[in-house]
Tab-separated table of C-alpha atoms in Angstrom:
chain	number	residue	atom	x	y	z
S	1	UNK	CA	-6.510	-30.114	65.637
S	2	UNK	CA	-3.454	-31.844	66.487
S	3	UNK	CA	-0.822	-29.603	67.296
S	4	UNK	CA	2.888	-31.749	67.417
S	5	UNK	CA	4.991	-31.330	70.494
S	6	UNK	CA	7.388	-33.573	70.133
S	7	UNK	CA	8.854	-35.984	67.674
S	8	UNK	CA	8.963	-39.091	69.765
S	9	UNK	CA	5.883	-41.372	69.606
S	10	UNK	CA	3.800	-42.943	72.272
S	11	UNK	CA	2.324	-46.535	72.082
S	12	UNK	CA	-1.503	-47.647	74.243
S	13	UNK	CA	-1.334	-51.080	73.715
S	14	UNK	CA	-4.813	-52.477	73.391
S	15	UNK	CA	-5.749	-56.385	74.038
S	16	UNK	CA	-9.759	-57.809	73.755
S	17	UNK	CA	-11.011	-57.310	77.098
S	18	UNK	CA	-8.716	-54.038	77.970
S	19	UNK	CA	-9.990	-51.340	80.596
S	20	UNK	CA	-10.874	-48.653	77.473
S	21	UNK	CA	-10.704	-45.588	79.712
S	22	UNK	CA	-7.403	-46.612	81.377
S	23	UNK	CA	-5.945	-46.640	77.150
S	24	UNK	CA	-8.209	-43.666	76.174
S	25	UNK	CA	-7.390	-41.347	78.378
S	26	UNK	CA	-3.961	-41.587	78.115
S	27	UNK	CA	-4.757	-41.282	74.083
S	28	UNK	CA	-6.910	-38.341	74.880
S	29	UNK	CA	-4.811	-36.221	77.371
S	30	UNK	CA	-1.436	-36.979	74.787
S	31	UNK	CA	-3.737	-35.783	71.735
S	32	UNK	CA	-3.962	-32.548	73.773
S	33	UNK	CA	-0.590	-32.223	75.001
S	34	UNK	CA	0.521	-32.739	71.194
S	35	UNK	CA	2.261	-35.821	71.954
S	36	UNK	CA	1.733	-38.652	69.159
S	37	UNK	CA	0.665	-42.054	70.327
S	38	UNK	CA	-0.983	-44.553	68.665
S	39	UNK	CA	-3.517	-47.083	69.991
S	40	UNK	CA	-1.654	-50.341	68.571
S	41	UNK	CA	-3.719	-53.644	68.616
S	42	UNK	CA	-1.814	-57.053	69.751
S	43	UNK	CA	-3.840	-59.080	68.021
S	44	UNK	CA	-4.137	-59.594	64.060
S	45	UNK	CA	-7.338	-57.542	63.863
S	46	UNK	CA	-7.396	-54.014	64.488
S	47	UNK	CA	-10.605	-53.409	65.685
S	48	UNK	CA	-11.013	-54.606	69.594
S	49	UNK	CA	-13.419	-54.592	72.250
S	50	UNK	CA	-12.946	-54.225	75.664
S	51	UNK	CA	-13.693	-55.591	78.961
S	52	UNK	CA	-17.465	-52.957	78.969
S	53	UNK	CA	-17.933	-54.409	75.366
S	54	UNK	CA	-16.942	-50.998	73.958
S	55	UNK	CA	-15.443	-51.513	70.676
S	56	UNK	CA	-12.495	-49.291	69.245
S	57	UNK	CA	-10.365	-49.143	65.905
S	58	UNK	CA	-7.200	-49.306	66.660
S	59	UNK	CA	-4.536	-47.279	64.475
S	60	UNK	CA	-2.181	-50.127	64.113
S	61	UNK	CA	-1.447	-54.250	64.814
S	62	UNK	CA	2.093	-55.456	65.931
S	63	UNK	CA	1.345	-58.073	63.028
S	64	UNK	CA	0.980	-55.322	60.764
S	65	UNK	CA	3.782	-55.667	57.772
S	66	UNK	CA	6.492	-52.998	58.647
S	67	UNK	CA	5.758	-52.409	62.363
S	68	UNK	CA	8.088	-52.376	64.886
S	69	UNK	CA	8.503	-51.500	68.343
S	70	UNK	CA	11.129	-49.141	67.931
S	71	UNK	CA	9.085	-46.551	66.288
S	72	UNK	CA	8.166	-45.926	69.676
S	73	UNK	CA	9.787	-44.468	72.663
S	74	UNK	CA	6.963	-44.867	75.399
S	75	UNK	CA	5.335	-48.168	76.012
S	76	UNK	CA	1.646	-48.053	78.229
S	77	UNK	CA	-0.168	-51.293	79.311
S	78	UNK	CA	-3.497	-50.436	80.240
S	79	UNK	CA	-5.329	-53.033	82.812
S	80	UNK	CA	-8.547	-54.754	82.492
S	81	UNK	CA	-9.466	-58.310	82.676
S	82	UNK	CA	-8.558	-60.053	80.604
S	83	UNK	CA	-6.825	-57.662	78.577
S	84	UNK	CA	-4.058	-57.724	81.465
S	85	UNK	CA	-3.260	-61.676	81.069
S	86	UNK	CA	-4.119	-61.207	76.892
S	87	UNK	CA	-0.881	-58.468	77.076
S	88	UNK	CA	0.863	-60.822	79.820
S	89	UNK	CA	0.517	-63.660	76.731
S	90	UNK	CA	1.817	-61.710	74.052
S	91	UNK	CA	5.731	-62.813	73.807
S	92	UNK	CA	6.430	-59.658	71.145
S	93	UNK	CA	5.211	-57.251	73.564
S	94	UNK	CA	6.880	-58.903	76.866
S	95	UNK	CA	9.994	-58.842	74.481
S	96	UNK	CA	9.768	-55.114	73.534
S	97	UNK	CA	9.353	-54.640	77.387
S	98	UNK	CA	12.309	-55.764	77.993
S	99	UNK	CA	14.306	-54.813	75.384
S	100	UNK	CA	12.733	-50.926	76.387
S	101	UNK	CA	13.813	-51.325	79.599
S	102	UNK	CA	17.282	-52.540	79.023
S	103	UNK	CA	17.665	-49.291	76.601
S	104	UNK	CA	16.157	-47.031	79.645
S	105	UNK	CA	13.205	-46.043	77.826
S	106	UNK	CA	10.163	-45.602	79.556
S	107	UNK	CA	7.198	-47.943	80.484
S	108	UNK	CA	4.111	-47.052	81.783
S	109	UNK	CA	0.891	-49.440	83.404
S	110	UNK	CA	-1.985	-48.862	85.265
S	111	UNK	CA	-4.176	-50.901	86.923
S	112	UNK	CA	-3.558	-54.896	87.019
S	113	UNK	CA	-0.900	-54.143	84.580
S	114	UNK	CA	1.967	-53.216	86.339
S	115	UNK	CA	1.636	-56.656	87.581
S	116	UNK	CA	3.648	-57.491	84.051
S	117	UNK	CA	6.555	-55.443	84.564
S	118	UNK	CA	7.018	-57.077	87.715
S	119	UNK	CA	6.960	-60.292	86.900
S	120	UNK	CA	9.198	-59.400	83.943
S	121	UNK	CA	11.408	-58.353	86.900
S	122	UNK	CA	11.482	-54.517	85.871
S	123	UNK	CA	10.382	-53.326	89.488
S	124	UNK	CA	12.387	-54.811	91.725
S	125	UNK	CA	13.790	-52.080	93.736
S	126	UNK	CA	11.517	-49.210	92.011
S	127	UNK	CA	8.708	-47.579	93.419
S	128	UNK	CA	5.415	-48.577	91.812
S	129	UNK	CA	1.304	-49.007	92.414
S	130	UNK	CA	-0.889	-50.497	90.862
S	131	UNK	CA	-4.720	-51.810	91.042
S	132	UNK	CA	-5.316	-52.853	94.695
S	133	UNK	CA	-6.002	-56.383	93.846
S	134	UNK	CA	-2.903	-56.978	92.221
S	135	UNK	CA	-0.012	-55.157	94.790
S	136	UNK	CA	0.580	-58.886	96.043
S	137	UNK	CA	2.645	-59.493	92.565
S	138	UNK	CA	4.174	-56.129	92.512
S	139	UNK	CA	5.396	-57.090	96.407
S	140	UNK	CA	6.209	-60.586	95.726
S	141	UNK	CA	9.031	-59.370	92.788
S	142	UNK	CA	10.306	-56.969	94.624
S	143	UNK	CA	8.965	-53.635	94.155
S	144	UNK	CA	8.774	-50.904	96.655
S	145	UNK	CA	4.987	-50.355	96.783
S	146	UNK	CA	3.287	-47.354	97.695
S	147	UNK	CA	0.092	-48.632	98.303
S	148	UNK	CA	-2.005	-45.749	98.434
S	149	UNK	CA	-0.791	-43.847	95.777
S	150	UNK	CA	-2.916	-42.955	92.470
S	151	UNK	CA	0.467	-42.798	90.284
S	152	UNK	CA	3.501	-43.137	91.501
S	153	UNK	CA	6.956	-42.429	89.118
S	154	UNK	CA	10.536	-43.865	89.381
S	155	UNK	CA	12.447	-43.446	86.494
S	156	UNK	CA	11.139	-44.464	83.361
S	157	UNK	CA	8.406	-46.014	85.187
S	158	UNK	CA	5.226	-45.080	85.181
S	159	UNK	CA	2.385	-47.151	87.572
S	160	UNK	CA	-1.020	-46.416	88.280
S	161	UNK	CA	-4.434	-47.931	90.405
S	162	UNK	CA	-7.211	-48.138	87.850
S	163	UNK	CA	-9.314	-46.283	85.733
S	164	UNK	CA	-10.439	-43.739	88.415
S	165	UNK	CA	-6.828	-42.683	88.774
S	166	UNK	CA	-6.637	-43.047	84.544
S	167	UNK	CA	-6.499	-38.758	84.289
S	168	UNK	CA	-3.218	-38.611	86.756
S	169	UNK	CA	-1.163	-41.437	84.995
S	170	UNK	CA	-2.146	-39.734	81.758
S	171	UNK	CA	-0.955	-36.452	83.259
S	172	UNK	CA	2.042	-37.812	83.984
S	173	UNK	CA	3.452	-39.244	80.962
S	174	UNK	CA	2.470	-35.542	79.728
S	175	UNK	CA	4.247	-34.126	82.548
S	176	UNK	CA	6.920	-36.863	81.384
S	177	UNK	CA	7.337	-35.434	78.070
S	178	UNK	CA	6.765	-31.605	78.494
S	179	UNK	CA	7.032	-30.856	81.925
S	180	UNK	CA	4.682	-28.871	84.903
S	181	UNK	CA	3.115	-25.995	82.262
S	182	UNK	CA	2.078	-28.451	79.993
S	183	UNK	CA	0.625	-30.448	82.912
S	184	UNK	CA	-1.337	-27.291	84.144
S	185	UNK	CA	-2.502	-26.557	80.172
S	186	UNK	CA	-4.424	-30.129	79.642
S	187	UNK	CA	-5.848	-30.363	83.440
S	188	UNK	CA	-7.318	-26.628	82.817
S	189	UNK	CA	-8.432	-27.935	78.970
S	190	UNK	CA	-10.120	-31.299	80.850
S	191	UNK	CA	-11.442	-29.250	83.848
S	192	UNK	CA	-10.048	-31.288	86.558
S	193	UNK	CA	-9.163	-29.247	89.582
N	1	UNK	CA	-19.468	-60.282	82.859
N	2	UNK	CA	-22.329	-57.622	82.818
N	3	UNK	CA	-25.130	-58.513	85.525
N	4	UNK	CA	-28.134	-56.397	85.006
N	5	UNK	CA	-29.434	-54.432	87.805
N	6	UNK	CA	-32.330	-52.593	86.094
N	7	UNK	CA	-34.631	-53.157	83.360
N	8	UNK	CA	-34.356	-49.815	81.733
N	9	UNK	CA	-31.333	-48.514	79.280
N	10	UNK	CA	-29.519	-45.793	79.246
N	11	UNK	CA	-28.410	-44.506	75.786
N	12	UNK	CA	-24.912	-42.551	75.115
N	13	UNK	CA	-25.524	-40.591	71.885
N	14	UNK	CA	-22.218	-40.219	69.668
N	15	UNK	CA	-21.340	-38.073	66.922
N	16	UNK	CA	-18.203	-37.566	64.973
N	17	UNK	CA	-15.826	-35.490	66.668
N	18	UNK	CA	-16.939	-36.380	70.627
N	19	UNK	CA	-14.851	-35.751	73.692
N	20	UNK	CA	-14.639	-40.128	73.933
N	21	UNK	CA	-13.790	-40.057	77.140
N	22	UNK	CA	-17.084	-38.359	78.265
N	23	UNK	CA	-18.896	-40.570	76.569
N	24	UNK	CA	-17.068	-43.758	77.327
N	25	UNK	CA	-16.347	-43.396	80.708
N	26	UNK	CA	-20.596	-43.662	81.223
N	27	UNK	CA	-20.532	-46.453	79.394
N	28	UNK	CA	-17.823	-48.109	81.720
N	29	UNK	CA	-19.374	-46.919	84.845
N	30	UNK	CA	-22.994	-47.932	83.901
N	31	UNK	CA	-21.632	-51.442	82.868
N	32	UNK	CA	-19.523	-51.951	86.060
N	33	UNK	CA	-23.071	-50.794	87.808
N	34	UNK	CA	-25.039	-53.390	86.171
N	35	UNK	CA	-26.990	-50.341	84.335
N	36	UNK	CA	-27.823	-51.917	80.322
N	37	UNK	CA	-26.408	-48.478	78.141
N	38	UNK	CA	-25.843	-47.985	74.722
N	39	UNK	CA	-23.063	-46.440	72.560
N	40	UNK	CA	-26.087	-44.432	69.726
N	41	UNK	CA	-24.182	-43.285	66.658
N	42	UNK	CA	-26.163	-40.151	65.427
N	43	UNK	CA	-25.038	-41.150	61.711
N	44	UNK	CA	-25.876	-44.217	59.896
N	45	UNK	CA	-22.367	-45.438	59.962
N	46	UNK	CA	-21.531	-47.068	63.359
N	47	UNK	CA	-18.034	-46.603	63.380
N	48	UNK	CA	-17.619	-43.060	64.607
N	49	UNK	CA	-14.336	-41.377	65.154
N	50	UNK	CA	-13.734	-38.801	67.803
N	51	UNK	CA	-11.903	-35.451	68.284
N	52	UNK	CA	-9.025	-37.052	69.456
N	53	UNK	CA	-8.936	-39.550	66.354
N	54	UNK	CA	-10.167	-42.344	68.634
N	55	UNK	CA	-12.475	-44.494	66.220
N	56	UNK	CA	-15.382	-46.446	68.079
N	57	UNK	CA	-17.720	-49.417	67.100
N	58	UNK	CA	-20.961	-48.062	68.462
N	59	UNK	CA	-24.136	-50.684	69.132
N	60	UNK	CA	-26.333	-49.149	67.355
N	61	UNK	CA	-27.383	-45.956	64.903
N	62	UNK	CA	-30.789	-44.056	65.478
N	63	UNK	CA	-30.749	-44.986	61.153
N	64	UNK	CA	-30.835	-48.250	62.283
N	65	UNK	CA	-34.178	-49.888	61.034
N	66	UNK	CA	-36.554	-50.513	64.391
N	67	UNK	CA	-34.599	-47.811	66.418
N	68	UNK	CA	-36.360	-45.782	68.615
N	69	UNK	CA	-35.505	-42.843	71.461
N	70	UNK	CA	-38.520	-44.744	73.521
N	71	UNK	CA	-36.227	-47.730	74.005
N	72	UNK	CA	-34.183	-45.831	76.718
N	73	UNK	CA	-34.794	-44.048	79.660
N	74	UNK	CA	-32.152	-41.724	79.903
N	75	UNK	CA	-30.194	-39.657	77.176
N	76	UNK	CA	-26.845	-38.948	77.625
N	77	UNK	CA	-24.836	-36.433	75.853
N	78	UNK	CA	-21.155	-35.833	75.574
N	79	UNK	CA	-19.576	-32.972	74.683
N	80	UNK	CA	-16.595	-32.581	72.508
N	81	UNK	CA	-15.980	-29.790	69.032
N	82	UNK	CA	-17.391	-30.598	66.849
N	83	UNK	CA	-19.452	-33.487	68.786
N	84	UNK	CA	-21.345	-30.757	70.595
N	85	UNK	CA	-22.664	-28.969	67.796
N	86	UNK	CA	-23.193	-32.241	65.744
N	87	UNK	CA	-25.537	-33.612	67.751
N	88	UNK	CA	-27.562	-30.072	68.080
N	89	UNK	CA	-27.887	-30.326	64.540
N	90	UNK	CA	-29.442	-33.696	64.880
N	91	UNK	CA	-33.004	-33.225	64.603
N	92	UNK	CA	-34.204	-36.438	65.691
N	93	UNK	CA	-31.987	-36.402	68.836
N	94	UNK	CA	-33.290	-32.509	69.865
N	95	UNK	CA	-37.215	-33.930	69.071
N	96	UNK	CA	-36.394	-36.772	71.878
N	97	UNK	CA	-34.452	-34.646	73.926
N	98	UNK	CA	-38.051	-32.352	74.203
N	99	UNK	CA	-40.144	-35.159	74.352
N	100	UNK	CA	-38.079	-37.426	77.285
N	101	UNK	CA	-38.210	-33.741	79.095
N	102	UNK	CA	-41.827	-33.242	78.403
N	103	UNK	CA	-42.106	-37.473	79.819
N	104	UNK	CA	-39.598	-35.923	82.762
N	105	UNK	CA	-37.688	-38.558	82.105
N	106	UNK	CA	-34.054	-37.891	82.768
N	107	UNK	CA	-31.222	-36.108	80.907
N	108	UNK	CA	-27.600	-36.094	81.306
N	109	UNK	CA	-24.679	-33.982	79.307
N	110	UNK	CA	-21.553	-33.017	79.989
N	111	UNK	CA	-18.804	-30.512	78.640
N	112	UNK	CA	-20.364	-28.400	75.941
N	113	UNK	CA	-23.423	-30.137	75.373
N	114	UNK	CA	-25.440	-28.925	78.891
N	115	UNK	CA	-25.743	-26.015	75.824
N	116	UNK	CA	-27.958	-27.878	73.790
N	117	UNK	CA	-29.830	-28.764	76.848
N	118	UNK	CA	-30.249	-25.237	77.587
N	119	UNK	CA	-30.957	-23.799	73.954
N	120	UNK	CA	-33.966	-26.231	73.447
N	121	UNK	CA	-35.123	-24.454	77.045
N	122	UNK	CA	-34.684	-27.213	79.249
N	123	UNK	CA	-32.828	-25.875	81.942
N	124	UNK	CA	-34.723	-22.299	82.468
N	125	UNK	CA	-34.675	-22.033	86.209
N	126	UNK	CA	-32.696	-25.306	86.921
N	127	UNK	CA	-29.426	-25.491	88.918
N	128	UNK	CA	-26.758	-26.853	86.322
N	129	UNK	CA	-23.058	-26.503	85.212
N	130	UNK	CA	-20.850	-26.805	82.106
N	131	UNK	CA	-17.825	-26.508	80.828
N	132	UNK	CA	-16.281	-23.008	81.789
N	133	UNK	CA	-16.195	-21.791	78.000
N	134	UNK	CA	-19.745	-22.579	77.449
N	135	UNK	CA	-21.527	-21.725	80.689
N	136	UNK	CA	-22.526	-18.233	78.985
N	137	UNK	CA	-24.892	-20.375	77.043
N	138	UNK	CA	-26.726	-21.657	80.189
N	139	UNK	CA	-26.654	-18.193	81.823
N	140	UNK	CA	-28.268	-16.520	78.830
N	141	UNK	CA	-30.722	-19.513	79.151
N	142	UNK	CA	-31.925	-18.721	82.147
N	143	UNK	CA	-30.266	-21.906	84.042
N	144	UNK	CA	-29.249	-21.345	87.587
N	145	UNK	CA	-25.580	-21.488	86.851
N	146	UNK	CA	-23.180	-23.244	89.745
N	147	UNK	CA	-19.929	-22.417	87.545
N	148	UNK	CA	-17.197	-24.402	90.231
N	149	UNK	CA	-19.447	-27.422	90.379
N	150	UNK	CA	-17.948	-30.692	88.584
N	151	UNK	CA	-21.706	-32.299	88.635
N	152	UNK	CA	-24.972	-30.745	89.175
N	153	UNK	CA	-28.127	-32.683	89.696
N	154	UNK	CA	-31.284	-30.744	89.561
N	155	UNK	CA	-34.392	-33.434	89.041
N	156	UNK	CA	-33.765	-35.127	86.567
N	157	UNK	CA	-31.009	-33.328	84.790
N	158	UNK	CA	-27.553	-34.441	85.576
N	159	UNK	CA	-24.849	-31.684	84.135
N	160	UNK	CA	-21.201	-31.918	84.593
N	161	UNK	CA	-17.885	-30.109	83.502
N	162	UNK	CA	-15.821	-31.684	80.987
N	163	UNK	CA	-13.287	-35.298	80.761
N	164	UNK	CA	-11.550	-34.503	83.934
N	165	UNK	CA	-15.021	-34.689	85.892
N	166	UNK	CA	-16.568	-37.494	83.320
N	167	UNK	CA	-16.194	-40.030	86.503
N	168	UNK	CA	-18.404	-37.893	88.744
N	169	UNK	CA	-20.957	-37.247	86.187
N	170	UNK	CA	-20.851	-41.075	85.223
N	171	UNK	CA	-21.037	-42.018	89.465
N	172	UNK	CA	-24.084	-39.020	89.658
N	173	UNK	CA	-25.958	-41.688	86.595
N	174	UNK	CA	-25.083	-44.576	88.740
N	175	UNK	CA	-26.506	-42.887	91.807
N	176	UNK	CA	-29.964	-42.290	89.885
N	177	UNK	CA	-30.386	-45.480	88.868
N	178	UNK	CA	-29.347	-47.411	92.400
N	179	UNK	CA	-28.223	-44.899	95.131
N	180	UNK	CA	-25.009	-44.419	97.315
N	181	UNK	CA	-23.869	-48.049	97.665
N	182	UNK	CA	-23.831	-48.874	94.411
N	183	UNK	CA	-21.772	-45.709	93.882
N	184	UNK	CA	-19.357	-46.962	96.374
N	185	UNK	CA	-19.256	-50.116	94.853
N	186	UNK	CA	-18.147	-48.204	91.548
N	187	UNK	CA	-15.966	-45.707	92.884
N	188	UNK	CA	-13.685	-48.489	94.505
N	189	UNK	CA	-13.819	-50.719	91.732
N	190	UNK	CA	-12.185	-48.060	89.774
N	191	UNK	CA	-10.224	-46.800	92.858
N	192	UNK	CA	-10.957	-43.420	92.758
N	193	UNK	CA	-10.571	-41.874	96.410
């Protein structure tokens, strides 16, 4: 039962070859919190499989007639290979980035994809993590890494490690949204202590 | 790429209205491990939508002509309302669950579904855990009930809490199949410290 906190919306953007539990659980822990999101496809089809060959049906395409990025007020890039460089490709999305950013909305990746807002040049200056093998990028454009952090927020930016850290990003967009109760409320309803 | 590590599968059995992230993060895990598992839709239809409104693709459906539980070592089930009480209803699925017991071949659930494990008997006198809400169930069962414990492993039954400890209880599978390094090997690649 999905009980509506808010009335902004929430975007997982979801590429063939994503990490699925870096989108899901963001989907998940927001479907609990009562915060809409959709899982939006980038590509024409809506049904795509990630990077463990674990297909999902996504609620939406950005080629679907009458979508638009505006409908939504947080944007997440979930990692994975190659769904990182498949989101990296896609010059709507890097667009809408950018265009979010400029407005102050806020943007949230995890894994190799905060690697995207930095080279789009949205870090420089702003604390931000992301997936070990990727911090070189995230360095090299001018972000203030924190290395050894699972999530790390600065503004509207949101960055994470990887799918082992997937819960605490999630948490924090929640925590983003509807504060420290909230928080507590879904990490009871998940049982992580 | 998946490189196999073992010849046997590992089966994740889904019905409508699963916690996804229980089930899928076993899936991702196993994969990353090298361990061949299966996404088993307990309907006909593949395409199987949880209680978060995530829809999945699974590989297969125990419908499926040629399917059988004796293709897979392990059963895993997630938990999830109304997932949980979906697949007790299954017939089928509580027949194999008896008979891979019976085999002592191993069994792994998570959230609310340790319950079906421990109405159909199985865990009378074993150490095990489940989600706070439904660890009454195991107690009445006569299941040696470790209530703060994300994972249990008693033989071969592998229990665990809910989504929040879904990476444990997916690392505890890994560890069956191929021991602590290959664990390691996980746990890092999904950076959880």
């Amino acid at each position: 039962m999905f009980k509506q906190a808010i009335d902004k919306r929430v975007a997982v953007f979801v590429a063939p070859g994503l990490e699925e539990i870096e989108g899901l659980t963001v989907v998940d822990l927001l479907f609990r919190a009562g915060i809409p999101c959709d899982t939006v496809a980038i590509t024409p089809e809506r049904q795509v499989t990630s990077s463990h060959e674990v297909t999902i049906v996504c609620d939406r395409s950005i080629a679907d007639e009458g979508f638009s990025f505006d409908d939504y007020d947080m944007l997440v890039l979930p990692g994975g290979i190659p769904g990182t460089p498949n989101l990296r490709s896609c010059e709507p999305l890097c667009r809408a980035l950018l265009d979010h950013a400029e407005k102050g909305l806020p943007l949230a990746a995890i894994c190799a994809a905060p690697s995207i807002l930095a080279e789009l040049g949205l870090l420089a200056g702003r604390r931000a993590t992301s997936n070990p093998g990727f911090q070189h990028v995230l360095d090299e454009h001018g972000a203030q890494l924190l290395s050894e952090e699972p999530v790390v927020v600065d503004g509207p930016f949101v960055t994470s490690q990887g799918a082992g850290t997937a819960m605490l990003f999630a948490l924090e967009i929640v925590r983003h949204y509807l504060g420290d109760d909230a928080v507590e409320r879904v990490r009871a309803g998940v049982v992580l202590r």
